[in-house]
XYZ file of C-alpha atoms in Angstrom:
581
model
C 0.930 -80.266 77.520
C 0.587 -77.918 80.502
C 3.106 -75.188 80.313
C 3.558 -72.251 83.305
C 3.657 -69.326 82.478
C 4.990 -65.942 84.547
C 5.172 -63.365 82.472
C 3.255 -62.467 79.065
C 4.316 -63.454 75.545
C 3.024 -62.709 71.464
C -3.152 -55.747 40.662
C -3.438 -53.294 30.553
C -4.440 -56.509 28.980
C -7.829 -57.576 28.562
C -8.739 -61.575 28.863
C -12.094 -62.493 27.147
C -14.793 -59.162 28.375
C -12.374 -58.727 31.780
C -8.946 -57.943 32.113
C -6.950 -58.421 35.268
C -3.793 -56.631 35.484
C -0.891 -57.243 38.279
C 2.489 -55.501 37.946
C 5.520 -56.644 39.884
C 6.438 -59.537 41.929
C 6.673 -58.857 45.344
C 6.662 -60.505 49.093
C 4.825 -63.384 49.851
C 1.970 -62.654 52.419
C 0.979 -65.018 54.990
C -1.904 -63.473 57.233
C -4.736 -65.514 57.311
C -8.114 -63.238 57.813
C -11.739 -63.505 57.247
C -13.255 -62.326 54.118
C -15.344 -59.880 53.972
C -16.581 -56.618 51.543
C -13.416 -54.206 51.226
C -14.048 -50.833 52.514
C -13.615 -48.345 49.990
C -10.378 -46.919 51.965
C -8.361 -50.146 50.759
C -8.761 -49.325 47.191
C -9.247 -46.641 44.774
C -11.557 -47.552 41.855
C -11.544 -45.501 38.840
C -14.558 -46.592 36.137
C -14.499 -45.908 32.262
C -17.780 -45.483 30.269
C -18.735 -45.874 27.001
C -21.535 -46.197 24.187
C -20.588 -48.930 21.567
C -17.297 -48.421 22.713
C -17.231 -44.033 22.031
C -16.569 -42.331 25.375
C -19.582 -41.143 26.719
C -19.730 -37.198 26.304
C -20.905 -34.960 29.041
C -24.608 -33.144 27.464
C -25.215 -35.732 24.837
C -28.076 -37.792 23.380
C -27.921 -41.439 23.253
C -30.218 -44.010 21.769
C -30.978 -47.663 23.244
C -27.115 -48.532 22.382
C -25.285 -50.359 24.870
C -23.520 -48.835 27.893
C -19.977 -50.408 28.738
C -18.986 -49.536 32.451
C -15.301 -50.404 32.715
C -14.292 -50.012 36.728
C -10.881 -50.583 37.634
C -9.518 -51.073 41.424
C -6.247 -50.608 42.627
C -4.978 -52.095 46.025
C -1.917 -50.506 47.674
C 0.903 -52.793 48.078
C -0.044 -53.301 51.674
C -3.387 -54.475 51.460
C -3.467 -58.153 51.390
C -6.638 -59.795 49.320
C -8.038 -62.736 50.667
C -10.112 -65.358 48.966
C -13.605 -64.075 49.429
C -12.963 -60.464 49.544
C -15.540 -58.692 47.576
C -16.326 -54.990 46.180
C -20.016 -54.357 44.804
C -20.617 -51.499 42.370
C -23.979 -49.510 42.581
C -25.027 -48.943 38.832
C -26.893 -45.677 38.426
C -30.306 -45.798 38.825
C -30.895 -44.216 35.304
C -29.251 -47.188 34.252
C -29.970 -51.208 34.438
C -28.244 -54.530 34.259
C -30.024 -56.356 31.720
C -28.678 -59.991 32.664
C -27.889 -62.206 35.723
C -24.532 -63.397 34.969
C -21.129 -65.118 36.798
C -18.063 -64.779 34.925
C -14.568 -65.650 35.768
C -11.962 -62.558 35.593
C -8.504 -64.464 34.622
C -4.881 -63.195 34.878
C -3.216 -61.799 31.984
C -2.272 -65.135 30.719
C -5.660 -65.646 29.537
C -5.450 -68.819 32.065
C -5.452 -68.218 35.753
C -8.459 -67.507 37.037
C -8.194 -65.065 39.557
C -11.540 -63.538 40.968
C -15.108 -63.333 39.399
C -17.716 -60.899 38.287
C -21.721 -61.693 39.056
C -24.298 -59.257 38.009
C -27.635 -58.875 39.614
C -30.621 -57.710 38.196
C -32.737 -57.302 40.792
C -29.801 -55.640 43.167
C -28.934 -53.417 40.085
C -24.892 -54.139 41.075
C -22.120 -55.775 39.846
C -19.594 -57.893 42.288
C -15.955 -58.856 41.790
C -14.885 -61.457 44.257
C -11.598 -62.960 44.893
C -11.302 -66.426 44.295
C -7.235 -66.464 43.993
C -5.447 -65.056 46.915
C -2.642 -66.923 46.347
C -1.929 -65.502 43.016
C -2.270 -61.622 44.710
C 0.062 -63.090 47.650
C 2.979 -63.568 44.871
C 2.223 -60.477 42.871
C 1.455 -58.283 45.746
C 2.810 -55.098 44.128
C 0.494 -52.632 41.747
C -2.489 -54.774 42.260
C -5.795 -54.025 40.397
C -8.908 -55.794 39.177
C -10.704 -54.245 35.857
C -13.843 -55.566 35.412
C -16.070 -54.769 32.238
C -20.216 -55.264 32.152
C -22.979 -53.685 29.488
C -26.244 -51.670 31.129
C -28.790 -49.946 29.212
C -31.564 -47.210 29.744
C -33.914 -48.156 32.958
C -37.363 -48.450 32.421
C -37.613 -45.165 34.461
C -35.822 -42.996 32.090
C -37.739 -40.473 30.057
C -37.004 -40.054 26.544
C -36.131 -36.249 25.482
C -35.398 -35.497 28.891
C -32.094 -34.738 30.704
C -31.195 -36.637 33.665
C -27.923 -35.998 35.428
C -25.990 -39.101 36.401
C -23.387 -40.208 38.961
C -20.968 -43.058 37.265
C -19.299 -44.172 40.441
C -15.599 -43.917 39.682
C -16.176 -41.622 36.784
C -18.253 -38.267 36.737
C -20.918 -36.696 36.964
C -22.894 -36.626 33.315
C -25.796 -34.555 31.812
C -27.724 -37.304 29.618
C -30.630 -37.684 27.584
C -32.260 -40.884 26.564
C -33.572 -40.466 22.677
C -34.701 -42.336 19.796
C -31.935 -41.548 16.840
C -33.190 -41.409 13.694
C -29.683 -40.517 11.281
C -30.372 -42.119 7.661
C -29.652 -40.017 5.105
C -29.795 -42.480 2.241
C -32.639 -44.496 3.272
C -31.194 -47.701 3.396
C -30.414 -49.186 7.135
C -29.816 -52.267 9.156
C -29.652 -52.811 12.671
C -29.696 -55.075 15.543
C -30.802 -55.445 19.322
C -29.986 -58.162 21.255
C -33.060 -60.339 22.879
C -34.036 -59.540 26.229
C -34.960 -63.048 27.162
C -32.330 -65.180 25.315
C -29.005 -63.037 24.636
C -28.331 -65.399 22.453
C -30.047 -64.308 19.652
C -30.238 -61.097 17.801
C -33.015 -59.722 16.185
C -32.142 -57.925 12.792
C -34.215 -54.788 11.215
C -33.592 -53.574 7.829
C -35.173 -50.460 6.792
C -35.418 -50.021 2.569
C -36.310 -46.878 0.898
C -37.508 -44.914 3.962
C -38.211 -41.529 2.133
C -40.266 -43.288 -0.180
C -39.146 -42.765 -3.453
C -38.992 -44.486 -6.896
C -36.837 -46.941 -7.425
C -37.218 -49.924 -10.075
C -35.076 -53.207 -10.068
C -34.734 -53.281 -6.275
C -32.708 -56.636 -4.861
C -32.220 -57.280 -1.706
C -29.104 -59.302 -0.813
C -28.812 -60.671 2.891
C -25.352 -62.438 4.225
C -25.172 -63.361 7.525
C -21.713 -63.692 8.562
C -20.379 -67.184 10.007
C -20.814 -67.343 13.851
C -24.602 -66.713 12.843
C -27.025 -68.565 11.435
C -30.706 -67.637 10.845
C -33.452 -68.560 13.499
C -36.454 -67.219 12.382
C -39.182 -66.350 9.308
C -38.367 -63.244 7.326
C -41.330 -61.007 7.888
C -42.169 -57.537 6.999
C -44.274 -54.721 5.986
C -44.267 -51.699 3.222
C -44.735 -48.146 4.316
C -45.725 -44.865 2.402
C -44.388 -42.495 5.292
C -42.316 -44.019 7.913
C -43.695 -44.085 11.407
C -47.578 -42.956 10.144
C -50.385 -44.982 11.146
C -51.656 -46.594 8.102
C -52.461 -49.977 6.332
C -49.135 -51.621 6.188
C -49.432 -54.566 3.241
C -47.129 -57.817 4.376
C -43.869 -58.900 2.613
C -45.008 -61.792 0.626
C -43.559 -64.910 1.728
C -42.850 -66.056 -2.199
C -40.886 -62.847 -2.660
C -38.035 -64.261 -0.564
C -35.769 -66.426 -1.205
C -33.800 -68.557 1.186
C -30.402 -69.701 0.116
C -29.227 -71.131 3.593
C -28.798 -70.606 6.968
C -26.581 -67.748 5.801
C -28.158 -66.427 2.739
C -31.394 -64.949 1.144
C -32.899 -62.499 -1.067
C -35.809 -60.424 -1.315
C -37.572 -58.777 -4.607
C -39.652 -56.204 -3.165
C -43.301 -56.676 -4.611
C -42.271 -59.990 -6.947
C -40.133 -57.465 -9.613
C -38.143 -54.917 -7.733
C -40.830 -52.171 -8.094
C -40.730 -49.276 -5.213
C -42.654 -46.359 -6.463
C -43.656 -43.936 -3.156
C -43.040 -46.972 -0.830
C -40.489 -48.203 1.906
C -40.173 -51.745 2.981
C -39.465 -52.710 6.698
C -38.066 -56.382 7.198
C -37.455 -58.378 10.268
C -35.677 -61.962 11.064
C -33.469 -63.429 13.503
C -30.370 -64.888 14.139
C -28.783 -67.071 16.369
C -25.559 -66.684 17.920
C -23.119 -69.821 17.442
C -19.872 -68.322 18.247
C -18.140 -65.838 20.146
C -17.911 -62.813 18.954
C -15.004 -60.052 18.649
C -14.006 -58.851 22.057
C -12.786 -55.845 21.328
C -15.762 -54.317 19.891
C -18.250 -56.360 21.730
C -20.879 -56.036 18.713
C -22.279 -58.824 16.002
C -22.130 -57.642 12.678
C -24.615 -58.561 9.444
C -24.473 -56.667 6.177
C -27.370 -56.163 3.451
C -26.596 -55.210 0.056
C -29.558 -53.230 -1.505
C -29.140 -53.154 -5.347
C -31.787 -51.064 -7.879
C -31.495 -49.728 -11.555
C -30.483 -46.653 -9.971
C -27.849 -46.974 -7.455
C -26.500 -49.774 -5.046
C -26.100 -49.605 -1.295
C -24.114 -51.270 0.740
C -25.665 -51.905 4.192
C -23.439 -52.256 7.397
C -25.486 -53.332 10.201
C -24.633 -54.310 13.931
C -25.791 -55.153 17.222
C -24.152 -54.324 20.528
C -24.109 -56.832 22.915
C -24.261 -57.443 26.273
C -22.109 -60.271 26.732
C -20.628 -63.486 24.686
C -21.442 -65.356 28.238
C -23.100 -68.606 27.455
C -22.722 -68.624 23.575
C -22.652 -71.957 22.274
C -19.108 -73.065 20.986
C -19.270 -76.077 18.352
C -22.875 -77.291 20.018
C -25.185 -78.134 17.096
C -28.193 -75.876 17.019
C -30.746 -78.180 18.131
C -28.808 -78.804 21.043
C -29.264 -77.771 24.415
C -26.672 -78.082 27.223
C -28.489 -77.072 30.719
C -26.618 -75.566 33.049
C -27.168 -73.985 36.594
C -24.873 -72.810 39.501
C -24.199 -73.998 43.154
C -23.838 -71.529 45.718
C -22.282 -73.182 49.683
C -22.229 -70.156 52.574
C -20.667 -70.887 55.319
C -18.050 -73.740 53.782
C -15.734 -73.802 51.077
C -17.848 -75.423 47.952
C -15.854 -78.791 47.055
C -16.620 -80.910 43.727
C -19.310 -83.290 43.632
C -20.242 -82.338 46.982
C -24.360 -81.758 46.116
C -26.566 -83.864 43.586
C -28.778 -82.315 40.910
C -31.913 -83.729 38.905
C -32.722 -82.746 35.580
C -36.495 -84.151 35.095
C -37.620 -84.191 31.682
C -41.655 -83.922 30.730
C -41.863 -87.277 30.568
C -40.448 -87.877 33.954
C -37.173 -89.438 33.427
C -34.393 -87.876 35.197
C -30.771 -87.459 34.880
C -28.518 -86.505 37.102
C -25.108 -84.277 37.662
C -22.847 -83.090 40.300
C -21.235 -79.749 41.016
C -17.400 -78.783 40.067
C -15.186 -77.008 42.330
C -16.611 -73.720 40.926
C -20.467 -74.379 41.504
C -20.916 -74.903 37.868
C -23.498 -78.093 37.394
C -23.598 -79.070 33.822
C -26.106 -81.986 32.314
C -25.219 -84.107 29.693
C -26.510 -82.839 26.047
C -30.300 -82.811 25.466
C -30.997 -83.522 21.654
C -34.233 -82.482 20.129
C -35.436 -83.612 17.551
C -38.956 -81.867 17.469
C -39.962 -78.496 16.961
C -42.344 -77.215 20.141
C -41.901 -76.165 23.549
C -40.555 -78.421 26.018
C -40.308 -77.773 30.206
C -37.612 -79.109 32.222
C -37.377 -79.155 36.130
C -34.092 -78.842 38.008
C -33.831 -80.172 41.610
C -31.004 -81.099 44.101
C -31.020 -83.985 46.144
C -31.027 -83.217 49.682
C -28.711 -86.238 51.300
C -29.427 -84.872 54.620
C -25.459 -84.299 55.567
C -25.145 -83.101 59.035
C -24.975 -79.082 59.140
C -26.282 -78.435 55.420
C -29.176 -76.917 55.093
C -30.258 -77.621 51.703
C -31.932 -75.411 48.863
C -35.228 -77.238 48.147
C -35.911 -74.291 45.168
C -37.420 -75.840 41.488
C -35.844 -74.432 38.961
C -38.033 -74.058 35.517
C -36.040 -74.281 32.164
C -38.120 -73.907 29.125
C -36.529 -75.292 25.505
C -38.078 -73.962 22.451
C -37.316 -75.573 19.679
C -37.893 -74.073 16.170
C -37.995 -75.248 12.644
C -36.485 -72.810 10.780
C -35.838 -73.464 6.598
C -36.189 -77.562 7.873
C -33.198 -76.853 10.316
C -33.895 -76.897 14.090
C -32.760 -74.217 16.658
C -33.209 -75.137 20.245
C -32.953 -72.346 23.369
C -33.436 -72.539 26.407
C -34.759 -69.885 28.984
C -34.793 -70.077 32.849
C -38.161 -68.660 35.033
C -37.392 -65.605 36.009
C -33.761 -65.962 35.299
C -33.378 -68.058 38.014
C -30.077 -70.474 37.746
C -28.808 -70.961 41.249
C -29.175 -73.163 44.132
C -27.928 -71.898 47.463
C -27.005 -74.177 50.485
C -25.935 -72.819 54.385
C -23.299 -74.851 56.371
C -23.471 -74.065 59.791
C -21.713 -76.709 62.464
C -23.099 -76.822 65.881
C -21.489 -75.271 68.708
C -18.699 -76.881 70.600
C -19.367 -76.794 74.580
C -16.218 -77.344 76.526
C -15.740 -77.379 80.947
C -12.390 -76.905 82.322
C -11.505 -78.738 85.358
C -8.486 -78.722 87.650
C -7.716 -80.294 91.284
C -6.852 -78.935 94.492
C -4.753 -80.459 96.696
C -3.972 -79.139 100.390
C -1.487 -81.224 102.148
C -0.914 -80.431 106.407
C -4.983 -80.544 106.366
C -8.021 -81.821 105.288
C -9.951 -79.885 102.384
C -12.854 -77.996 103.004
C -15.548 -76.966 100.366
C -15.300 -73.358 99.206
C -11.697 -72.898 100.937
C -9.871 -71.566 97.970
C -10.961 -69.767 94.977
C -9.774 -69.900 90.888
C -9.731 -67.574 88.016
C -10.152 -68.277 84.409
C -8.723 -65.863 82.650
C -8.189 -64.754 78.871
C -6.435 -62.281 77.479
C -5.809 -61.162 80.956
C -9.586 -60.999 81.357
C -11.344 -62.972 84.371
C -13.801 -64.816 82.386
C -15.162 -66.757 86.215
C -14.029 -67.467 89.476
C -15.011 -70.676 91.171
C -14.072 -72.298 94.757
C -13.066 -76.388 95.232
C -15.422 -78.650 96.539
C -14.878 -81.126 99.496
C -12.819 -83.514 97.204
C -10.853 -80.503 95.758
C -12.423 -80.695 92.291
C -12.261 -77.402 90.507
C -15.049 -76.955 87.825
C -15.806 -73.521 85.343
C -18.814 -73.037 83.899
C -19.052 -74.173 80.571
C -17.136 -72.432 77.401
C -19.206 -72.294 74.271
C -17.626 -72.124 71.323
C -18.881 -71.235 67.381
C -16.696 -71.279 64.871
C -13.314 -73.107 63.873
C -11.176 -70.878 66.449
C -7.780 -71.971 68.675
C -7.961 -69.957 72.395
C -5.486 -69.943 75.106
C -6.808 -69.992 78.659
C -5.298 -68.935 81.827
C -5.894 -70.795 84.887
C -4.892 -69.347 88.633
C -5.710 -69.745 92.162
C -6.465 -66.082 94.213
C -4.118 -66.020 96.903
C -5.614 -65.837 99.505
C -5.392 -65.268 103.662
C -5.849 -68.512 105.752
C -3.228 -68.985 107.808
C -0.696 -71.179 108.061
C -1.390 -71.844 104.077
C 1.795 -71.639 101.649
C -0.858 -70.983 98.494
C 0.203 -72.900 94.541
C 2.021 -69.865 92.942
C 1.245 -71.088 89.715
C -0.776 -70.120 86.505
C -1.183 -73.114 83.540
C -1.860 -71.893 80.356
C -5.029 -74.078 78.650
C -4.623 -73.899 74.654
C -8.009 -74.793 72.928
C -8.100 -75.547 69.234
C -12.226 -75.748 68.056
C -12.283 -77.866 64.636
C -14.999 -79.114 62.726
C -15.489 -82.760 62.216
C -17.029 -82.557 59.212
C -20.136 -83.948 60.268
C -21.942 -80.717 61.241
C -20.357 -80.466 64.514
C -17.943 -78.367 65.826
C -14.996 -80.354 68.593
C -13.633 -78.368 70.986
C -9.908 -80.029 72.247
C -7.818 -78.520 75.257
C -4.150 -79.964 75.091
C -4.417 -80.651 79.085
C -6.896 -81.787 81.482
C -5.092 -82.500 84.557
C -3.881 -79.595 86.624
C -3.256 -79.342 90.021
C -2.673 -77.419 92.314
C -1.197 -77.816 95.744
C -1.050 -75.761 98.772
C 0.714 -76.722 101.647
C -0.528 -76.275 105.636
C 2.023 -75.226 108.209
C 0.891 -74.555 112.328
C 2.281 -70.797 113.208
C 4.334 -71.441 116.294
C 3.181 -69.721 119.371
C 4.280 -69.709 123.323
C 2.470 -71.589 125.990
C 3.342 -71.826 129.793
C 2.482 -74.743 132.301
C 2.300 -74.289 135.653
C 2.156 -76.528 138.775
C 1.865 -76.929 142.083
C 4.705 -78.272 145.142
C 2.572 -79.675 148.424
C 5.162 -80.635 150.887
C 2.924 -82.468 154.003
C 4.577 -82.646 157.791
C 6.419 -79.582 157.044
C 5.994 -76.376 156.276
C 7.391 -75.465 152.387
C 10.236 -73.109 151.870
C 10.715 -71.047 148.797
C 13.750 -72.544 146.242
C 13.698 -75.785 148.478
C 12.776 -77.824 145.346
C 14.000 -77.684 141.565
C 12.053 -79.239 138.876
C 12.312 -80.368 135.666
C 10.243 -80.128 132.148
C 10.917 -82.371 129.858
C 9.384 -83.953 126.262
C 7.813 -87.042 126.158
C 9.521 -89.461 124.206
C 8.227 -91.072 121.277
C-alpha cells in the first residue's frame, strides 16, 4: 500500500558442575537485537578459585591437583540477554584447559537449560553462551550466570619456581608449581585422571616407602561402585624411593583378583617387607557420575601387617563427569559428535552423519536441536583396537556450505579379568562438524511514473530523489515515456527498510509540480532455499504535474485605406472580436 507522508514519524544453587542463579521476576523484554560477545561494561564477573575444592592461598605451593575456576557474571536489570550472546574467559597462561568440552548450564530447577559452557584447548578459554533468552526476558531482575571448569599446571610452568598470576575476576596470586611429597606413615594412594580418556583413572599405591620391616603384609583393594577395574595390576619394589636402581616386578601370582571391585596382594608370596617398599599401579574405569560437590573419585586400600594396620584413603580430582557412561555396559561404546550451523539457527535433523565401521558398513544419524549427533550402540565383542570414520552427507541445500572434515574415533577394547572395557578416543580431540549458511543477496529496482498533463513529456524534464532516513540515496530524471527508474538496491541480510520517494521541485514554467512523497516499505526474507527475496509493498506510483500557459498581453494592429478620398482621423470605428468556435 502506498501511504504519503508529510511530516516524520517513529541472573546460589548449583545444577550438575554449573549453577545458574536468577533472582526476581521482573518485566518482560521485547527488543529483538543481534547477538554478539558482551562487552565487559554490561556485566561484572567475579571468579572463585580453588585446589580440590581449598581456596587457593596467595604464596603457596601446589602439586598437579586440580584447579576449579568458578566465574560468576552479573547483568544489571537493564541489560537484556539475547540468544547468542556470549562472554569468553582468558585462563591464565600459567594455567591450561585440559579438555574440549560443551556442557549445558541449566536453571536452578535442575531442568531448564538456559545457556552453555564450551572449553577450548587450543584457545586456552572458556565460553558461556546464551541459548535461553526467553527465560532471562521473564526473570530479568538480579541476573547472573556461574559457570564452573577444572585447569591444571601448563606445560610452561617451572616446578620450584614462583610465577605470579592474574585470575581474571579474582586476584592477583604468587604461586609455585611443586611435587608434594607429605607421607608420614608410608602408606599412600592416589589418583590422576587420564589425559586422553577422562574416563578412566589411573590409581598409585605407595606401601612401605621408608623401607622398613614389616612381616604379614596384606594388601586389601576395594574399589567403590561407580568403578570398576580396567587394567593389569602391575608394580615394582623399591629399597629407597625415587633412587635409580634395579626395581624387581610384582609377581603376577601374588595378586589376587576377586572382581571387578576387589583384589589382594601378598607382597613377595608371604607378606615379607624387610628394607623394601612396594609401588603398585592399575586402572579404573569410570561408570557413573560422581559426587558433585567434591568433584573427586574416591578408592580406599587397606594395608594390614603383624605390626599395625593402615587404612588408605585415596582420591582423584577430576576434571569433569562430562561424558561418563550412565547404565552403558562396559564393552559398549556410544559415539557421539557435535553439529555446529553459523549463520542459521541449527534445526533437528537438518544434516546427515555416517558412522563407517572398518569393515565398511555404515550407519547413519541425524542432528537434534542442540547439535548433538548420537549413533546407535556399537557392541564389541573382541578385545583390540578398532577405527571408526565419521562423515556428514553433504545434500547440497542451497546456501550451506558443508563441513567435508573426517573425523577419526579409535575404540580400544580391553580384556580385563575375562570382562571387556571398550573406550573410545577422538584424533586430536576433534568432535565437531561446522557448516556456514549464507543466502544470496536480494537485488531490488524501484520504479515510479511521471505523468505531465497540458504537455507532452520530454526525457530528463524532471528529476527524483530516493531517500532514506532522510538521506538522498540517488536522484534520477524520467525518460520520454515518463518511466522513473533507481539504480538497483542490494540487499544482505533478513532486514525490513522504508524508502522515501520525491520529485525536486523544480523551475519550468507554467508547471504546477506533484507535491507528494510515497513512502516504499521493503521487507528482505529468506526463502529458505539459499536466497534472500526482497518485497516492496507498492510498485505503482505516480506522479503528476500539471502544465498551465502564463497569460501575457499582445496588441494587433491594422491598417484603414479609404480610395477617392482623402482619410480623416476618427472617421471610422472598428471592431475586435473572437472567433467563434
Amino acid at each position: 500500500m502506498v501511504k504519503k507522508r508529510t511530516s516524520k514519524l517513529f541472573h546460589g544453587l548449583m545444577a550438575l558442575l554449573l549453577v545458574v542463579s536468577v533472582f526476581l521476576p521482573a518485566l518482560k523484554v521485547s527488543t529483538v537485537v543481534q547477538a554478539e560477545e558482551l562487552p565487559a561494561s554490561s556485566y561484572t564477573m567475579k571468579t572463585v578459585s580453588t585446589i580440590n575444592n581449598n581456596k587457593l592461598v596467595d604464596g603457596a605451593k601446589y602439586g598437579e591437583g586440580k584447579f576449579y575456576l568458578q566465574p560468576t557474571y552479573s547483568f544489571p536489570n537493564d541489560v537484556t540477554l539475547k540468544d547468542g550472546d556470549y562472554m569468553v574467559y582468558h585462563v591464565p597462561n600459567e594455567f591450561k584447559i585440559e579438555k574440549d568440552s560443551v556442557t549445558e548450564l541449566k536453571a536452578p530447577d535442575g531442568q531448564t537449560t538456559i545457556a552453555e559452557l564450551t572449553t577450548s584447548r587450543a584457545d586456552n578459554t572458556a565460553t558461556v553462551k546464551v541459548t535461553n533468552a526467553a527465560y532471562f526476558a521473564n526473570l530479568s531482575e538480579n541476573k547472573a550466570i556461574t559457570a564452573l571448569f577444572t585447569v591444571v599446571w601448563a606445560d610452561s610452568v617451572k616446578l620450584n619456581t614462583p610465577y605470579q598470576i592474574d585470575i581474571p575476576g579474582d586476584q592477583v596470586y604468587t604461586l609455585t608449581r611443586i611435587v608434594p611429597d607429605d607421607d608420614p606413615t608410608g602408606f599412600t594412594k592416589w589418583g590422576v585422571q587420564d589425559s586422553d580418556d577422562p574416563n578412566y583413572v589411573n590409581w598409585r599405591i605407595r606401601v612401605n616407602r621408608y623401607a622398613k620391616s614389616y612381616t604379614g603384609v596384606k594388601l586389601e583393594d576395594t574399589i567403590p561402585e561407580g568403578q570398576v577395574l580396567a587394567s593389569e595390576i602391575t608394580g615394582y619394589y623399591f629399597t629407597e624411593w625415587n633412587k635409580a636402581e634395579a626395581r624387581p616386578r610384582l609377581e603376577a601370582a601374588h595378586i589376587n583378583v576377586v572382581d571387578g571391585n576387589h583384589f589382594t596382594i601378598t607382597p613377595n608370596g608371604d607378606g615379607t617387607m624387610d628394607g623394601q617398599g612396594l609401588y603398585i599401579l592399575y586402572k579404573t574405569r569410570l561408570t557413573a557420575p560422581v559426587d558433585n560437590a567434591t568433584k573427586k573419585a574416591f578408592n580406599d586400600v587397606k594395608a594390614t601387617t603383624d605390626q599395625e594396620t593402615f587404612d588408605v584413603h585415596g582420591f582423584a580430582p577430576l576434571t569433569t563427569t562430562e561424558g561418563i557412561g550412565s547404565g552403558a555396559k562396559s564393552d559398549e561404546v556410544e559415539f557421539q559428535v557435535k553439529k555446529k550451523l553459523e549463520g542459521k539457527t541449527l534445526e533437528a535433523d537438518a544434516f546427515t552423519f555416517q558412522l563407517i565401521a572398518p569393515d565398511g558398513s555404515v550407519t547413519e544419524a541425524k542432528n537434534d536441536a542442540e547439535g548433538n549427533i548420537k549413533f546407535p550402540t556399537v557392541k564389541f565383542s573382541n578385545e583390540g583396537t578398532f577405527k571408526y570414520q565419521i562423515k556428514e552427507v553433504n545434500d547440497n541445500k542451497k546456501g550451506y556450505t558443508y563441513d567435508d572434515s573426517v573425523l577419526e574415533a579409535e575404540v580400544t577394547v580391553a580384556n580385563v579379568y575375562g570382562q571387556k572395557i571398550a573406550s573410545v578416543k577422538y584424533k586430536d580431540s576433534k568432535k565437531e562438524f561446522t557448516n556456514s549458511y549464507a543466502a544470496k543477496e536480494a537485488k531490488l529496482q524501484l520504479e515510479a511514473t511521471k505523468v505531465l498533463n497540458g504537455k507532452a513529456i520530454e526525457a530528463g524534464q524532471f528529476e527524483f530523489e530516493l531517500k532514506e532516513n532522510g538521506a538522498v540515496l540517488h536522484t534520477v530524471s524520467n525518460d520520454a515515456n515518463g518511466k522513473i527508474q533507481f539504480p538497483e538496491l542490494k540487499f544482505t541480510q533478513e532486514e525490513t527498510r522504508t524508502f522515501t520517494i520525491a520529485e525536486k521541485a523544480g523551475d519550468v514554467a507554467g508547471v504546477e509540480y506533484d507535491p507528494n512523497a510515497y513512502e516504499v516499505k521493503v521487507v528482505v526474507k529468506d526463502n529458505g532455499q539459499g536466497q534472500l527475496v526482497a518485497t516492496p509493498d507498492t510498485k505503482n506510483i505516480t506522479f503528476t504535474n500539471v502544465y498551465k500557459a502564463a497569460s501575457t498581453d499582445a496588441t494587433i494592429k491594422a491598417k484603414k485605406v479609404l480610395n477617392g478620398k482623402e482619410l480623416v482621423a476618427d472617421a471610422y470605428t472598428f471592431e475586435l472580436k473572437e472567433k467563434d468556435t
